[in-house]
Amino acid sequence: QVQLVESGGGLVQAGDSLTLSCTASGRTFSNYAMAWFRQAPGKEREFVAAIRRSGTNPYYSDSVKGRFTMSRDNAKNTVTLQMNSLKPEDTAVYYCAADSRIILSSLRDSIHWDYWGQGTQVTVSS
């Protein structure tokens, strides 16, 4: 089992920045690919970003590419999501996910990720 705890959400204004963190425990963190998803009210859970076990070459959705940066620190069992130039449409609950067997073709689909955090709310006002 892997336990994931997100933090860093809050209420910000459009154009502001916010950094989310996800801390993992329970298993060897470096064995897991990690991802961020988000879910707005009335919408399906949406892929945001994912990162390899090594931390190289993160993947991003088109909607956040160029504004969000995902990174990981395997020594601290932590991934972060630096969010810049936030927009009202970024408002959602943000979830951290982990999986040890995810493949490239599946990483954007939430059903393929095994472990999830409880989520942290991000609200961007206009």
mmCIF file of C-alpha atoms in Angstrom:
data_model
loop_
_atom_site.group_PDB
_atom_site.id
_atom_site.type_symbol
_atom_site.label_atom_id
_atom_site.label_comp_id
_atom_site.label_asym_id
_atom_site.label_seq_id
_atom_site.Cartn_x
_atom_site.Cartn_y
_atom_site.Cartn_z
ATOM 1 C CA GLN A 1 0.000 0.000 0.000
ATOM 2 C CA VAL A 2 1.051 3.534 -0.701
ATOM 3 C CA GLN A 3 -0.396 6.430 1.254
ATOM 4 C CA LEU A 4 -0.507 9.822 -0.432
ATOM 5 C CA VAL A 5 -1.180 13.143 1.239
ATOM 6 C CA GLU A 6 -1.626 16.348 -0.758
ATOM 7 C CA SER A 7 -1.153 19.843 0.583
ATOM 8 C CA GLY A 8 -0.832 23.410 -0.617
ATOM 9 C CA GLY A 9 -4.267 24.132 -2.031
ATOM 10 C CA GLY A 10 -6.061 27.381 -1.421
ATOM 11 C CA LEU A 11 -7.861 30.398 -2.812
ATOM 12 C CA VAL A 12 -5.908 32.629 -5.183
ATOM 13 C CA GLN A 13 -6.605 35.221 -7.834
ATOM 14 C CA ALA A 14 -6.226 34.754 -11.555
ATOM 15 C CA GLY A 15 -2.601 35.156 -12.557
ATOM 16 C CA ASP A 16 -1.272 34.046 -9.191
ATOM 17 C CA SER A 17 0.926 31.056 -8.488
ATOM 18 C CA LEU A 18 0.463 28.117 -6.140
ATOM 19 C CA THR A 19 2.538 25.059 -5.307
ATOM 20 C CA LEU A 20 0.972 21.720 -4.451
ATOM 21 C CA SER A 21 2.864 18.958 -2.699
ATOM 22 C CA CYS A 22 2.194 15.262 -2.334
ATOM 23 C CA THR A 23 4.061 13.175 0.215
ATOM 24 C CA ALA A 24 4.108 9.401 -0.070
ATOM 25 C CA SER A 25 4.637 6.721 2.541
ATOM 26 C CA GLY A 26 4.386 2.987 2.823
ATOM 27 C CA ARG A 27 6.500 1.711 -0.050
ATOM 28 C CA THR A 28 9.682 2.594 -1.914
ATOM 29 C CA PHE A 29 8.741 5.890 -3.476
ATOM 30 C CA SER A 30 11.219 5.674 -6.346
ATOM 31 C CA ASN A 31 9.442 2.553 -7.635
ATOM 32 C CA TYR A 32 6.339 4.573 -8.484
ATOM 33 C CA ALA A 33 5.446 6.864 -11.308
ATOM 34 C CA MET A 34 3.437 9.801 -10.001
ATOM 35 C CA ALA A 35 0.717 11.987 -11.425
ATOM 36 C CA TRP A 36 -1.600 14.861 -10.718
ATOM 37 C CA PHE A 37 -5.243 14.811 -11.741
ATOM 38 C CA ARG A 38 -7.980 17.318 -11.044
ATOM 39 C CA GLN A 39 -11.732 17.244 -10.845
ATOM 40 C CA ALA A 40 -14.034 20.229 -11.101
ATOM 41 C CA PRO A 41 -17.646 20.067 -9.891
ATOM 42 C CA GLY A 42 -19.808 18.145 -12.311
ATOM 43 C CA LYS A 43 -16.852 17.082 -14.441
ATOM 44 C CA GLU A 44 -14.797 13.932 -14.835
ATOM 45 C CA ARG A 45 -11.384 13.582 -13.287
ATOM 46 C CA GLU A 46 -8.857 15.103 -15.671
ATOM 47 C CA PHE A 47 -5.173 14.359 -16.214
ATOM 48 C CA VAL A 48 -2.852 17.239 -15.358
ATOM 49 C CA ALA A 49 0.710 15.942 -15.261
ATOM 50 C CA ALA A 50 2.780 12.825 -14.680
ATOM 51 C CA ILE A 51 6.400 12.092 -13.973
ATOM 52 C CA ARG A 52 8.622 9.050 -14.353
ATOM 53 C CA ARG A 53 10.263 7.237 -11.486
ATOM 54 C CA SER A 54 13.522 8.963 -12.347
ATOM 55 C CA GLY A 55 11.944 12.410 -12.421
ATOM 56 C CA THR A 56 12.886 13.104 -16.023
ATOM 57 C CA ASN A 57 10.669 14.411 -18.825
ATOM 58 C CA PRO A 58 7.322 15.064 -17.148
ATOM 59 C CA TYR A 59 4.150 14.851 -19.221
ATOM 60 C CA TYR A 60 1.510 17.570 -19.214
ATOM 61 C CA SER A 61 -1.986 18.090 -20.466
ATOM 62 C CA ASP A 62 -2.332 20.697 -23.172
ATOM 63 C CA SER A 63 -4.375 22.873 -20.837
ATOM 64 C CA VAL A 64 -1.512 23.338 -18.363
ATOM 65 C CA LYS A 65 1.578 22.948 -20.531
ATOM 66 C CA GLY A 66 3.841 25.958 -20.161
ATOM 67 C CA ARG A 67 2.153 27.065 -16.916
ATOM 68 C CA PHE A 68 2.551 24.056 -14.592
ATOM 69 C CA THR A 69 5.732 22.227 -13.666
ATOM 70 C CA MET A 70 5.827 18.843 -11.976
ATOM 71 C CA SER A 71 8.900 17.601 -10.160
ATOM 72 C CA ARG A 72 9.832 14.939 -7.632
ATOM 73 C CA ASP A 73 12.350 14.450 -4.868
ATOM 74 C CA ASN A 74 12.882 10.741 -4.302
ATOM 75 C CA ALA A 75 14.947 11.418 -1.187
ATOM 76 C CA LYS A 76 11.975 13.220 0.403
ATOM 77 C CA ASN A 77 9.214 10.979 -1.043
ATOM 78 C CA THR A 78 7.583 14.073 -2.466
ATOM 79 C CA VAL A 79 6.225 15.376 -5.736
ATOM 80 C CA THR A 80 5.302 18.978 -6.338
ATOM 81 C CA LEU A 81 3.176 20.797 -8.859
ATOM 82 C CA GLN A 82 4.202 24.394 -9.398
ATOM 83 C CA MET A 83 1.234 26.225 -10.911
ATOM 84 C CA ASN A 84 1.793 29.617 -12.491
ATOM 85 C CA SER A 85 -0.513 32.012 -14.330
ATOM 86 C CA LEU A 86 -3.531 30.362 -12.766
ATOM 87 C CA LYS A 87 -6.900 30.742 -14.453
ATOM 88 C CA PRO A 88 -10.431 30.381 -13.076
ATOM 89 C CA GLU A 89 -10.785 27.218 -15.163
ATOM 90 C CA ASP A 90 -7.990 25.665 -13.092
ATOM 91 C CA THR A 91 -10.397 25.578 -10.137
ATOM 92 C CA ALA A 92 -10.770 21.963 -9.019
ATOM 93 C CA VAL A 93 -9.842 19.406 -6.419
ATOM 94 C CA TYR A 94 -6.320 18.265 -7.233
ATOM 95 C CA TYR A 95 -5.382 14.641 -6.602
ATOM 96 C CA CYS A 96 -2.022 12.961 -6.413
ATOM 97 C CA ALA A 97 -1.756 9.431 -7.840
ATOM 98 C CA ALA A 98 0.860 6.693 -7.843
ATOM 99 C CA ASP A 99 1.409 3.485 -9.759
ATOM 100 C CA SER A 100 4.317 1.098 -10.136
ATOM 101 C CA ARG A 101 3.306 -0.414 -13.477
ATOM 102 C CA ILE A 102 1.755 2.436 -15.468
ATOM 103 C CA ILE A 103 2.724 2.585 -19.121
ATOM 104 C CA LEU A 104 2.980 5.626 -21.344
ATOM 105 C CA SER A 105 -0.187 4.929 -23.293
ATOM 106 C CA SER A 106 -2.251 4.700 -20.080
ATOM 107 C CA LEU A 107 -0.936 7.468 -17.878
ATOM 108 C CA ARG A 108 -3.568 10.044 -18.872
ATOM 109 C CA ASP A 109 -6.435 7.751 -17.835
ATOM 110 C CA SER A 110 -7.235 7.831 -14.126
ATOM 111 C CA ILE A 111 -8.532 4.272 -14.108
ATOM 112 C CA HIS A 112 -4.991 2.932 -14.549
ATOM 113 C CA TRP A 113 -3.551 4.572 -11.423
ATOM 114 C CA ASP A 114 -3.653 2.395 -8.290
ATOM 115 C CA TYR A 115 -3.162 4.802 -5.404
ATOM 116 C CA TRP A 116 -4.772 8.161 -4.694
ATOM 117 C CA GLY A 117 -4.594 10.909 -2.153
ATOM 118 C CA GLN A 118 -7.599 12.603 -0.614
ATOM 119 C CA GLY A 119 -7.268 15.718 -2.749
ATOM 120 C CA THR A 120 -6.669 19.400 -2.101
ATOM 121 C CA GLN A 121 -8.938 22.213 -3.253
ATOM 122 C CA VAL A 122 -7.619 24.907 -5.566
ATOM 123 C CA THR A 123 -9.898 27.855 -6.229
ATOM 124 C CA VAL A 124 -8.936 30.611 -8.655
ATOM 125 C CA SER A 125 -11.053 33.737 -8.591
ATOM 126 C CA SER A 126 -11.370 36.042 -11.572
#
